Amino acid sequence: MNNPQQLRYSKEHEWLSPAEDGVATVGITEFAANALGDVVYADLPAVGTTVTAGETCGELESTKSVSDLYSPVSGEITETNQDVVDDPSLVNSAPFEGGWLFRVRLSEEPADLLSADEYTAQNAG
């Protein structure tokens, strides 16, 4: 798997883009999307909701199971990806591009996010 170098990763398999004007984009990794199987439903946090790093903020349902969605950061949701709500398969087909899940105005960024190489090493084997 090719994890983009510019992103940061949580141990729970979410990715975080570099913040622009204090807002970062969040999605799940290709590793997580493959483990889930075909995503058929996405329940994303509502705009204006405050999320806390490491806590559940939604869920993804696949043909295999339902999986909680965790926020890798704390902050306020500024946007959700309506394209993913309308076509959840984007999570599988483009996890790092069109399959992003939500944008969040950061209140803080946890120190335990991983680099691409660290995330790849965590999931090797």
N, CA, C and O atoms as CSV, one atom per row, in Angstrom:
chain,resi,resn,atom,element,x,y,z
A,1,MET,N,N,0.831,-1.184,0.000
A,1,MET,CA,C,0.000,0.000,0.000
A,1,MET,C,C,0.874,1.244,0.000
A,1,MET,O,O,1.932,1.277,0.627
A,2,ASN,N,N,0.429,2.236,-0.691
A,2,ASN,CA,C,1.187,3.466,-0.808
A,2,ASN,C,C,0.497,4.546,0.020
A,2,ASN,O,O,-0.471,5.155,-0.435
A,3,ASN,N,N,0.994,4.784,1.235
A,3,ASN,CA,C,0.425,5.803,2.107
A,3,ASN,C,C,1.086,7.145,1.804
A,3,ASN,O,O,2.304,7.271,1.934
A,4,PRO,N,N,0.308,8.147,1.403
A,4,PRO,CA,C,0.888,9.447,1.058
A,4,PRO,C,C,1.747,10.020,2.194
A,4,PRO,O,O,1.332,10.053,3.352
A,5,GLN,N,N,2.945,10.465,1.831
A,5,GLN,CA,C,3.916,10.955,2.809
A,5,GLN,C,C,3.468,12.233,3.519
A,5,GLN,O,O,3.852,12.456,4.667
A,6,GLN,N,N,2.666,13.075,2.865
A,6,GLN,CA,C,2.300,14.358,3.460
A,6,GLN,C,C,1.231,14.222,4.547
A,6,GLN,O,O,0.980,15.171,5.291
A,7,LEU,N,N,0.604,13.050,4.642
A,7,LEU,CA,C,-0.455,12.839,5.628
A,7,LEU,C,C,0.115,12.308,6.931
A,7,LEU,O,O,1.225,11.778,6.969
A,8,ARG,N,N,-0.667,12.459,8.011
A,8,ARG,CA,C,-0.357,11.855,9.312
A,8,ARG,C,C,-1.423,10.791,9.547
A,8,ARG,O,O,-2.520,10.879,8.994
A,9,TYR,N,N,-1.109,9.784,10.367
A,9,TYR,CA,C,-1.979,8.622,10.524
A,9,TYR,C,C,-2.205,8.305,11.995
A,9,TYR,O,O,-1.310,8.459,12.827
A,10,SER,N,N,-3.442,7.852,12.303
A,10,SER,CA,C,-3.723,7.391,13.662
A,10,SER,C,C,-3.518,5.887,13.721
A,10,SER,O,O,-3.532,5.211,12.692
A,11,LYS,N,N,-3.330,5.370,14.912
A,11,LYS,CA,C,-3.187,3.930,15.084
A,11,LYS,C,C,-4.494,3.212,14.773
A,11,LYS,O,O,-4.496,2.002,14.550
A,12,GLU,N,N,-5.613,3.952,14.755
A,12,GLU,CA,C,-6.930,3.383,14.446
A,12,GLU,C,C,-7.248,3.470,12.956
A,12,GLU,O,O,-8.378,3.192,12.555
A,13,HIS,N,N,-6.272,3.851,12.128
A,13,HIS,CA,C,-6.368,3.797,10.664
A,13,HIS,C,C,-7.087,4.980,10.022
A,13,HIS,O,O,-7.632,4.844,8.927
A,14,GLU,N,N,-7.100,6.126,10.675
A,14,GLU,CA,C,-7.571,7.350,10.020
A,14,GLU,C,C,-6.356,8.144,9.561
A,14,GLU,O,O,-5.270,8.035,10.131
A,15,TRP,N,N,-6.561,8.947,8.518
A,15,TRP,CA,C,-5.499,9.847,8.067
A,15,TRP,C,C,-5.947,11.295,8.263
A,15,TRP,O,O,-7.140,11.590,8.336
A,16,LEU,N,N,-4.971,12.179,8.346
A,16,LEU,CA,C,-5.195,13.606,8.569
A,16,LEU,C,C,-4.298,14.390,7.637
A,16,LEU,O,O,-3.087,14.171,7.589
A,17,SER,N,N,-4.907,15.319,6.886
A,17,SER,CA,C,-4.118,16.167,5.990
A,17,SER,C,C,-3.458,17.283,6.792
A,17,SER,O,O,-3.879,17.580,7.910
A,18,PRO,N,N,-2.428,17.901,6.224
A,18,PRO,CA,C,-1.892,19.112,6.851
A,18,PRO,C,C,-3.001,20.171,6.921
A,18,PRO,O,O,-3.792,20.308,5.988
A,19,ALA,N,N,-3.052,20.904,8.011
A,19,ALA,CA,C,-4.100,21.911,8.194
A,19,ALA,C,C,-3.862,23.118,7.289
A,19,ALA,O,O,-2.733,23.579,7.122
A,20,GLU,N,N,-4.956,23.618,6.710
A,20,GLU,CA,C,-4.940,24.858,5.946
A,20,GLU,C,C,-5.883,25.816,6.658
A,20,GLU,O,O,-7.076,25.536,6.786
A,21,ASP,N,N,-5.354,26.946,7.124
A,21,ASP,CA,C,-6.134,27.901,7.907
A,21,ASP,C,C,-6.791,27.228,9.101
A,21,ASP,O,O,-7.918,27.566,9.464
A,22,GLY,N,N,-6.088,26.266,9.721
A,22,GLY,CA,C,-6.569,25.597,10.920
A,22,GLY,C,C,-7.546,24.465,10.676
A,22,GLY,O,O,-8.048,23.871,11.630
A,23,VAL,N,N,-7.832,24.145,9.396
A,23,VAL,CA,C,-8.784,23.088,9.065
A,23,VAL,C,C,-8.047,21.949,8.362
A,23,VAL,O,O,-7.297,22.173,7.411
A,24,ALA,N,N,-8.270,20.721,8.843
A,24,ALA,CA,C,-7.654,19.537,8.255
A,24,ALA,C,C,-8.736,18.591,7.748
A,24,ALA,O,O,-9.866,18.610,8.234
A,25,THR,N,N,-8.385,17.771,6.775
A,25,THR,CA,C,-9.280,16.774,6.208
A,25,THR,C,C,-8.954,15.415,6.818
A,25,THR,O,O,-7.790,15.087,7.052
A,26,VAL,N,N,-10.012,14.622,7.075
A,26,VAL,CA,C,-9.868,13.306,7.705
A,26,VAL,C,C,-10.510,12.252,6.809
A,26,VAL,O,O,-11.557,12.487,6.206
A,27,GLY,N,N,-9.875,11.098,6.731
A,27,GLY,CA,C,-10.428,9.952,6.023
A,27,GLY,C,C,-9.907,8.684,6.663
A,27,GLY,O,O,-9.186,8.736,7.659
A,28,ILE,N,N,-10.272,7.536,6.092
A,28,ILE,CA,C,-9.684,6.284,6.554
A,28,ILE,C,C,-8.679,5.817,5.521
A,28,ILE,O,O,-8.774,6.162,4.343
A,29,THR,N,N,-7.725,5.039,5.967
A,29,THR,CA,C,-6.641,4.601,5.100
A,29,THR,C,C,-7.080,3.485,4.160
A,29,THR,O,O,-8.120,2.855,4.347
A,30,GLU,N,N,-6.258,3.265,3.153
A,30,GLU,CA,C,-6.497,2.164,2.220
A,30,GLU,C,C,-6.482,0.828,2.963
A,30,GLU,O,O,-7.273,-0.064,2.655
A,31,PHE,N,N,-5.585,0.691,3.939
A,31,PHE,CA,C,-5.513,-0.518,4.757
A,31,PHE,C,C,-6.856,-0.776,5.440
A,31,PHE,O,O,-7.365,-1.896,5.409
A,32,ALA,N,N,-7.431,0.264,6.059
A,32,ALA,CA,C,-8.722,0.127,6.739
A,32,ALA,C,C,-9.843,-0.160,5.751
A,32,ALA,O,O,-10.703,-1.002,6.009
A,33,ALA,N,N,-9.833,0.540,4.619
A,33,ALA,CA,C,-10.873,0.330,3.609
A,33,ALA,C,C,-10.846,-1.112,3.103
A,33,ALA,O,O,-11.896,-1.728,2.919
A,34,ASN,N,N,-9.653,-1.647,2.880
A,34,ASN,CA,C,-9.531,-3.034,2.424
A,34,ASN,C,C,-10.001,-4.011,3.495
A,34,ASN,O,O,-10.655,-5.007,3.183
A,35,ALA,N,N,-9.675,-3.734,4.753
A,35,ALA,CA,C,-10.099,-4.607,5.855
A,35,ALA,C,C,-11.617,-4.597,6.024
A,35,ALA,O,O,-12.221,-5.621,6.342
A,36,LEU,N,N,-12.228,-3.429,5.810
A,36,LEU,CA,C,-13.682,-3.317,5.948
A,36,LEU,C,C,-14.426,-4.090,4.867
A,36,LEU,O,O,-15.480,-4.670,5.126
A,37,GLY,N,N,-13.888,-4.095,3.680
A,37,GLY,CA,C,-14.615,-4.636,2.537
A,37,GLY,C,C,-15.418,-3.514,1.896
A,37,GLY,O,O,-15.147,-2.339,2.144
A,38,ASP,N,N,-16.388,-3.859,1.088
A,38,ASP,CA,C,-17.155,-2.861,0.344
A,38,ASP,C,C,-18.020,-2.028,1.279
A,38,ASP,O,O,-18.961,-2.539,1.886
A,39,VAL,N,N,-17.693,-0.726,1.394
A,39,VAL,CA,C,-18.460,0.180,2.254
A,39,VAL,C,C,-19.776,0.516,1.563
A,39,VAL,O,O,-19.795,0.935,0.406
A,40,VAL,N,N,-20.884,0.323,2.297
A,40,VAL,CA,C,-22.211,0.538,1.726
A,40,VAL,C,C,-22.985,1.660,2.425
A,40,VAL,O,O,-24.036,2.080,1.940
A,41,TYR,N,N,-22.470,2.149,3.565
A,41,TYR,CA,C,-23.169,3.204,4.308
A,41,TYR,C,C,-22.156,3.974,5.144
A,41,TYR,O,O,-21.263,3.387,5.754
A,42,ALA,N,N,-22.305,5.295,5.165
A,42,ALA,CA,C,-21.434,6.153,5.968
A,42,ALA,C,C,-22.283,7.075,6.829
A,42,ALA,O,O,-23.110,7.831,6.319
A,43,ASP,N,N,-22.071,7.004,8.140
A,43,ASP,CA,C,-22.717,7.906,9.094
A,43,ASP,C,C,-21.618,8.845,9.596
A,43,ASP,O,O,-20.799,8.468,10.435
A,44,LEU,N,N,-21.613,10.072,9.069
A,44,LEU,CA,C,-20.552,11.029,9.374
A,44,LEU,C,C,-21.028,12.039,10.406
A,44,LEU,O,O,-22.231,12.273,10.527
A,45,PRO,N,N,-20.106,12.643,11.153
A,45,PRO,CA,C,-20.516,13.638,12.148
A,45,PRO,C,C,-21.120,14.875,11.473
A,45,PRO,O,O,-20.713,15.253,10.375
A,46,ALA,N,N,-22.080,15.489,12.133
A,46,ALA,CA,C,-22.766,16.664,11.584
A,46,ALA,C,C,-21.871,17.903,11.664
A,46,ALA,O,O,-21.071,18.048,12.589
A,47,VAL,N,N,-22.021,18.781,10.691
A,47,VAL,CA,C,-21.316,20.065,10.713
A,47,VAL,C,C,-21.692,20.793,11.997
A,47,VAL,O,O,-22.862,20.837,12.377
A,48,GLY,N,N,-20.689,21.366,12.662
A,48,GLY,CA,C,-20.901,22.068,13.921
A,48,GLY,C,C,-20.665,21.202,15.143
A,48,GLY,O,O,-20.557,21.715,16.257
A,49,THR,N,N,-20.582,19.885,14.944
A,49,THR,CA,C,-20.323,18.955,16.042
A,49,THR,C,C,-18.876,19.107,16.499
A,49,THR,O,O,-17.974,19.309,15.686
A,50,THR,N,N,-18.667,19.008,17.802
A,50,THR,CA,C,-17.318,18.991,18.346
A,50,THR,C,C,-16.893,17.540,18.522
A,50,THR,O,O,-17.613,16.735,19.113
A,51,VAL,N,N,-15.709,17.216,18.000
A,51,VAL,CA,C,-15.164,15.865,18.129
A,51,VAL,C,C,-13.923,15.906,19.009
A,51,VAL,O,O,-13.249,16.929,19.122
A,52,THR,N,N,-13.639,14.758,19.630
A,52,THR,CA,C,-12.488,14.636,20.516
A,52,THR,C,C,-11.588,13.532,19.992
A,52,THR,O,O,-12.059,12.458,19.617
A,53,ALA,N,N,-10.303,13.799,19.970
A,53,ALA,CA,C,-9.329,12.822,19.469
A,53,ALA,C,C,-9.507,11.486,20.182
A,53,ALA,O,O,-9.582,11.419,21.409
A,54,GLY,N,N,-9.574,10.418,19.376
A,54,GLY,CA,C,-9.675,9.075,19.913
A,54,GLY,C,C,-11.077,8.610,20.239
A,54,GLY,O,O,-11.272,7.455,20.619
A,55,GLU,N,N,-12.069,9.497,20.096
A,55,GLU,CA,C,-13.446,9.132,20.417
A,55,GLU,C,C,-14.252,8.891,19.145
A,55,GLU,O,O,-13.944,9.436,18.085
A,56,THR,N,N,-15.284,8.068,19.268
A,56,THR,CA,C,-16.158,7.733,18.150
A,56,THR,C,C,-16.903,8.975,17.674
A,56,THR,O,O,-17.387,9.769,18.481
A,57,CYS,N,N,-16.988,9.135,16.343
A,57,CYS,CA,C,-17.711,10.284,15.795
A,57,CYS,C,C,-18.621,9.884,14.633
A,57,CYS,O,O,-19.220,10.750,13.995
A,58,GLY,N,N,-18.730,8.604,14.358
A,58,GLY,CA,C,-19.589,8.120,13.284
A,58,GLY,C,C,-19.341,6.653,13.074
A,58,GLY,O,O,-18.714,5.995,13.904
A,59,GLU,N,N,-19.840,6.125,11.945
A,59,GLU,CA,C,-19.567,4.733,11.645
A,59,GLU,C,C,-19.620,4.482,10.145
A,59,GLU,O,O,-20.255,5.216,9.387
A,60,LEU,N,N,-18.939,3.428,9.747
A,60,LEU,CA,C,-18.949,2.964,8.365
A,60,LEU,C,C,-19.475,1.537,8.376
A,60,LEU,O,O,-19.036,0.702,9.167
A,61,GLU,N,N,-20.421,1.274,7.488
A,61,GLU,CA,C,-20.988,-0.064,7.378
A,61,GLU,C,C,-20.536,-0.663,6.060
A,61,GLU,O,O,-20.611,-0.026,5.009
A,62,SER,N,N,-20.070,-1.890,6.133
A,62,SER,CA,C,-19.634,-2.588,4.923
A,62,SER,C,C,-20.411,-3.882,4.780
A,62,SER,O,O,-21.246,-4.227,5.617
A,63,THR,N,N,-20.119,-4.582,3.711
A,63,THR,CA,C,-20.761,-5.877,3.501
A,63,THR,C,C,-20.284,-6.892,4.532
A,63,THR,O,O,-20.920,-7.930,4.715
A,64,LYS,N,N,-19.159,-6.605,5.214
A,64,LYS,CA,C,-18.613,-7.507,6.231
A,64,LYS,C,C,-19.061,-7.150,7.643
A,64,LYS,O,O,-19.359,-8.040,8.441
A,65,SER,N,N,-19.111,-5.843,7.964
A,65,SER,CA,C,-19.367,-5.444,9.353
A,65,SER,C,C,-19.670,-3.949,9.444
A,65,SER,O,O,-19.658,-3.221,8.451
A,66,VAL,N,N,-19.942,-3.524,10.683
A,66,VAL,CA,C,-20.078,-2.103,10.988
A,66,VAL,C,C,-18.859,-1.724,11.815
A,66,VAL,O,O,-18.496,-2.428,12.758
A,67,SER,N,N,-18.230,-0.611,11.459
A,67,SER,CA,C,-17.026,-0.181,12.155
A,67,SER,C,C,-17.194,1.252,12.641
A,67,SER,O,O,-17.645,2.124,11.898
A,68,ASP,N,N,-16.824,1.484,13.904
A,68,ASP,CA,C,-16.846,2.844,14.426
A,68,ASP,C,C,-15.799,3.686,13.711
A,68,ASP,O,O,-14.741,3.194,13.319
A,69,LEU,N,N,-16.116,4.955,13.551
A,69,LEU,CA,C,-15.209,5.938,12.982
A,69,LEU,C,C,-14.701,6.797,14.129
A,69,LEU,O,O,-15.493,7.360,14.885
A,70,TYR,N,N,-13.390,6.897,14.261
A,70,TYR,CA,C,-12.773,7.665,15.337
A,70,TYR,C,C,-12.150,8.929,14.769
A,70,TYR,O,O,-11.602,8.921,13.667
A,71,SER,N,N,-12.236,10.004,15.520
A,71,SER,CA,C,-11.569,11.234,15.098
A,71,SER,C,C,-10.118,11.192,15.561
A,71,SER,O,O,-9.854,10.914,16.731
A,72,PRO,N,N,-9.174,11.464,14.664
A,72,PRO,CA,C,-7.773,11.486,15.069
A,72,PRO,C,C,-7.370,12.788,15.769
A,72,PRO,O,O,-6.261,12.900,16.293
A,73,VAL,N,N,-8.279,13.768,15.773
A,73,VAL,CA,C,-7.991,15.078,16.353
A,73,VAL,C,C,-9.225,15.616,17.082
A,73,VAL,O,O,-10.332,15.098,16.934
A,74,SER,N,N,-9.001,16.659,17.865
A,74,SER,CA,C,-10.099,17.367,18.521
A,74,SER,C,C,-10.384,18.647,17.756
A,74,SER,O,O,-9.471,19.301,17.252
A,75,GLY,N,N,-11.673,19.000,17.674
A,75,GLY,CA,C,-12.046,20.225,16.994
A,75,GLY,C,C,-13.507,20.216,16.594
A,75,GLY,O,O,-14.290,19.385,17.054
A,76,GLU,N,N,-13.861,21.158,15.726
A,76,GLU,CA,C,-15.240,21.314,15.272
A,76,GLU,C,C,-15.364,20.922,13.802
A,76,GLU,O,O,-14.570,21.354,12.967
A,77,ILE,N,N,-16.368,20.101,13.496
A,77,ILE,CA,C,-16.604,19.669,12.117
A,77,ILE,C,C,-17.074,20.869,11.303
A,77,ILE,O,O,-18.038,21.543,11.663
A,78,THR,N,N,-16.368,21.124,10.189
A,78,THR,CA,C,-16.733,22.250,9.323
A,78,THR,C,C,-17.396,21.798,8.029
A,78,THR,O,O,-18.086,22.576,7.371
A,79,GLU,N,N,-17.178,20.514,7.662
A,79,GLU,CA,C,-17.736,20.003,6.409
A,79,GLU,C,C,-17.712,18.484,6.448
A,79,GLU,O,O,-16.791,17.882,7.001
A,80,THR,N,N,-18.731,17.866,5.855
A,80,THR,CA,C,-18.713,16.422,5.636
A,80,THR,C,C,-18.755,16.184,4.129
A,80,THR,O,O,-19.195,17.043,3.365
A,81,ASN,N,N,-18.298,15.024,3.719
A,81,ASN,CA,C,-18.225,14.711,2.296
A,81,ASN,C,C,-19.548,14.087,1.845
A,81,ASN,O,O,-19.768,12.887,2.011
A,82,GLN,N,N,-20.415,14.908,1.280
A,82,GLN,CA,C,-21.717,14.431,0.824
A,82,GLN,C,C,-21.573,13.392,-0.278
A,82,GLN,O,O,-22.429,12.517,-0.416
A,83,ASP,N,N,-20.510,13.472,-1.061
A,83,ASP,CA,C,-20.276,12.480,-2.105
A,83,ASP,C,C,-20.145,11.073,-1.509
A,83,ASP,O,O,-20.622,10.103,-2.097
A,84,VAL,N,N,-19.495,10.964,-0.336
A,84,VAL,CA,C,-19.340,9.671,0.325
A,84,VAL,C,C,-20.675,9.197,0.900
A,84,VAL,O,O,-20.971,8.002,0.871
A,85,VAL,N,N,-21.476,10.114,1.415
A,85,VAL,CA,C,-22.800,9.743,1.911
A,85,VAL,C,C,-23.635,9.188,0.755
A,85,VAL,O,O,-24.332,8.185,0.908
A,86,ASP,N,N,-23.558,9.849,-0.399
A,86,ASP,CA,C,-24.325,9.426,-1.576
A,86,ASP,C,C,-23.754,8.162,-2.227
A,86,ASP,O,O,-24.503,7.344,-2.761
A,87,ASP,N,N,-22.422,8.005,-2.180
A,87,ASP,CA,C,-21.756,6.865,-2.806
A,87,ASP,C,C,-20.632,6.376,-1.883
A,87,ASP,O,O,-19.466,6.705,-2.099
A,88,PRO,N,N,-20.981,5.587,-0.851
A,88,PRO,CA,C,-19.975,5.150,0.126
A,88,PRO,C,C,-18.820,4.349,-0.467
A,88,PRO,O,O,-17.772,4.220,0.167
A,89,SER,N,N,-18.995,3.808,-1.678
A,89,SER,CA,C,-17.913,3.029,-2.289
A,89,SER,C,C,-16.671,3.884,-2.573
A,89,SER,O,O,-15.593,3.343,-2.820
A,90,LEU,N,N,-16.818,5.215,-2.541
A,90,LEU,CA,C,-15.652,6.096,-2.713
A,90,LEU,C,C,-14.600,5.849,-1.637
A,90,LEU,O,O,-13.409,6.051,-1.873
A,91,VAL,N,N,-15.038,5.409,-0.450
A,91,VAL,CA,C,-14.099,5.099,0.630
A,91,VAL,C,C,-13.151,3.992,0.181
A,91,VAL,O,O,-11.972,4.003,0.536
A,92,ASN,N,N,-13.657,3.036,-0.597
A,92,ASN,CA,C,-12.829,1.937,-1.088
A,92,ASN,C,C,-12.040,2.322,-2.333
A,92,ASN,O,O,-10.860,1.991,-2.448
A,93,SER,N,N,-12.682,3.017,-3.260
A,93,SER,CA,C,-12.042,3.282,-4.546
A,93,SER,C,C,-11.052,4.446,-4.505
A,93,SER,O,O,-10.119,4.484,-5.308
A,94,ALA,N,N,-11.236,5.390,-3.589
A,94,ALA,CA,C,-10.353,6.569,-3.531
A,94,ALA,C,C,-10.190,7.051,-2.091
A,94,ALA,O,O,-10.559,8.183,-1.781
A,95,PRO,N,N,-9.637,6.201,-1.193
A,95,PRO,CA,C,-9.598,6.570,0.226
A,95,PRO,C,C,-8.802,7.840,0.527
A,95,PRO,O,O,-9.083,8.524,1.511
A,96,PHE,N,N,-7.813,8.162,-0.308
A,96,PHE,CA,C,-6.982,9.341,-0.053
A,96,PHE,C,C,-7.377,10.543,-0.911
A,96,PHE,O,O,-6.776,11.610,-0.792
A,97,GLU,N,N,-8.371,10.382,-1.765
A,97,GLU,CA,C,-8.786,11.487,-2.635
A,97,GLU,C,C,-10.268,11.785,-2.394
A,97,GLU,O,O,-10.623,12.421,-1.402
A,98,GLY,N,N,-11.124,11.325,-3.298
A,98,GLY,CA,C,-12.554,11.612,-3.207
A,98,GLY,C,C,-13.271,10.929,-2.071
A,98,GLY,O,O,-14.414,11.275,-1.770
A,99,GLY,N,N,-12.622,9.952,-1.419
A,99,GLY,CA,C,-13.247,9.220,-0.321
A,99,GLY,C,C,-12.982,9.795,1.058
A,99,GLY,O,O,-13.212,9.122,2.062
A,100,TRP,N,N,-12.497,11.045,1.123
A,100,TRP,CA,C,-12.311,11.680,2.435
A,100,TRP,C,C,-13.664,11.763,3.147
A,100,TRP,O,O,-14.709,11.708,2.499
A,101,LEU,N,N,-13.648,11.895,4.482
A,101,LEU,CA,C,-14.888,11.821,5.253
A,101,LEU,C,C,-15.374,13.162,5.793
A,101,LEU,O,O,-16.541,13.514,5.619
A,102,PHE,N,N,-14.492,13.907,6.443
A,102,PHE,CA,C,-14.917,15.197,6.998
A,102,PHE,C,C,-13.730,16.128,7.166
A,102,PHE,O,O,-12.570,15.716,7.136
A,103,ARG,N,N,-14.066,17.413,7.345
A,103,ARG,CA,C,-13.050,18.434,7.634
A,103,ARG,C,C,-13.322,18.969,9.036
A,103,ARG,O,O,-14.473,19.111,9.450
A,104,VAL,N,N,-12.254,19.259,9.748
A,104,VAL,CA,C,-12.359,19.667,11.146
A,104,VAL,C,C,-11.432,20.843,11.411
A,104,VAL,O,O,-10.271,20.851,11.000
A,105,ARG,N,N,-11.985,21.856,12.122
A,105,ARG,CA,C,-11.156,22.980,12.578
A,105,ARG,C,C,-10.479,22.517,13.857
A,105,ARG,O,O,-11.139,22.263,14.865
A,106,LEU,N,N,-9.174,22.410,13.810
A,106,LEU,CA,C,-8.412,21.820,14.909
A,106,LEU,C,C,-8.403,22.706,16.149
A,106,LEU,O,O,-8.177,23.914,16.071
A,107,SER,N,N,-8.655,22.074,17.296
A,107,SER,CA,C,-8.438,22.765,18.560
A,107,SER,C,C,-7.088,22.347,19.138
A,107,SER,O,O,-6.471,23.080,19.910
A,108,GLU,N,N,-6.647,21.158,18.747
A,108,GLU,CA,C,-5.311,20.672,19.083
A,108,GLU,C,C,-5.021,19.456,18.217
A,108,GLU,O,O,-5.939,18.769,17.769
A,109,GLU,N,N,-3.754,19.197,17.987
A,109,GLU,CA,C,-3.355,18.020,17.225
A,109,GLU,C,C,-2.592,17.094,18.155
A,109,GLU,O,O,-1.588,17.503,18.739
A,110,PRO,N,N,-3.044,15.856,18.306
A,110,PRO,CA,C,-2.342,14.951,19.217
A,110,PRO,C,C,-0.926,14.657,18.737
A,110,PRO,O,O,-0.647,14.651,17.538
A,111,ALA,N,N,-0.058,14.418,19.677
A,111,ALA,CA,C,1.344,14.166,19.364
A,111,ALA,C,C,1.574,12.747,18.884
A,111,ALA,O,O,2.654,12.443,18.377
A,112,ASP,N,N,0.587,11.864,19.030
A,112,ASP,CA,C,0.815,10.460,18.721
A,112,ASP,C,C,0.448,10.062,17.292
A,112,ASP,O,O,0.369,8.871,16.991
A,113,LEU,N,N,0.223,11.035,16.405
A,113,LEU,CA,C,-0.026,10.694,15.007
A,113,LEU,C,C,1.262,10.172,14.379
A,113,LEU,O,O,2.356,10.613,14.729
A,114,LEU,N,N,1.123,9.238,13.454
A,114,LEU,CA,C,2.263,8.573,12.843
A,114,LEU,C,C,2.594,9.164,11.481
A,114,LEU,O,O,1.721,9.693,10.794
A,115,SER,N,N,3.851,9.069,11.103
A,115,SER,CA,C,4.245,9.399,9.736
A,115,SER,C,C,3.796,8.245,8.834
A,115,SER,O,O,3.390,7.193,9.327
A,116,ALA,N,N,3.868,8.441,7.527
A,116,ALA,CA,C,3.501,7.381,6.587
A,116,ALA,C,C,4.351,6.141,6.802
A,116,ALA,O,O,3.837,5.022,6.787
A,117,ASP,N,N,5.642,6.332,7.001
A,117,ASP,CA,C,6.543,5.184,7.207
A,117,ASP,C,C,6.236,4.455,8.506
A,117,ASP,O,O,6.256,3.224,8.545
A,118,GLU,N,N,5.949,5.208,9.582
A,118,GLU,CA,C,5.594,4.591,10.852
A,118,GLU,C,C,4.288,3.806,10.741
A,118,GLU,O,O,4.161,2.707,11.282
A,119,TYR,N,N,3.316,4.389,10.027
A,119,TYR,CA,C,2.022,3.720,9.847
A,119,TYR,C,C,2.192,2.441,9.024
A,119,TYR,O,O,1.610,1.408,9.355
A,120,THR,N,N,2.977,2.508,7.970
A,120,THR,CA,C,3.225,1.332,7.132
A,120,THR,C,C,3.890,0.234,7.978
A,120,THR,O,O,3.513,-0.935,7.886
A,121,ALA,N,N,4.868,0.608,8.792
A,121,ALA,CA,C,5.568,-0.372,9.643
A,121,ALA,C,C,4.611,-0.995,10.657
A,121,ALA,O,O,4.704,-2.187,10.948
A,122,GLN,N,N,3.690,-0.190,11.197
A,122,GLN,CA,C,2.717,-0.691,12.179
A,122,GLN,C,C,1.864,-1.811,11.579
A,122,GLN,O,O,1.492,-2.754,12.278
A,123,ASN,N,N,1.558,-1.707,10.296
A,123,ASN,CA,C,0.651,-2.648,9.651
A,123,ASN,C,C,1.344,-3.722,8.825
A,123,ASN,O,O,0.684,-4.524,8.163
A,124,ALA,N,N,2.656,-3.739,8.863
A,124,ALA,CA,C,3.408,-4.751,8.102
A,124,ALA,C,C,3.255,-6.118,8.770
A,124,ALA,O,O,3.192,-6.236,9.994
A,125,GLY,N,N,3.198,-7.116,7.941
A,125,GLY,CA,C,3.182,-8.477,8.477
A,125,GLY,C,C,1.859,-8.993,8.600
A,125,GLY,O,O,1.677,-10.129,9.037
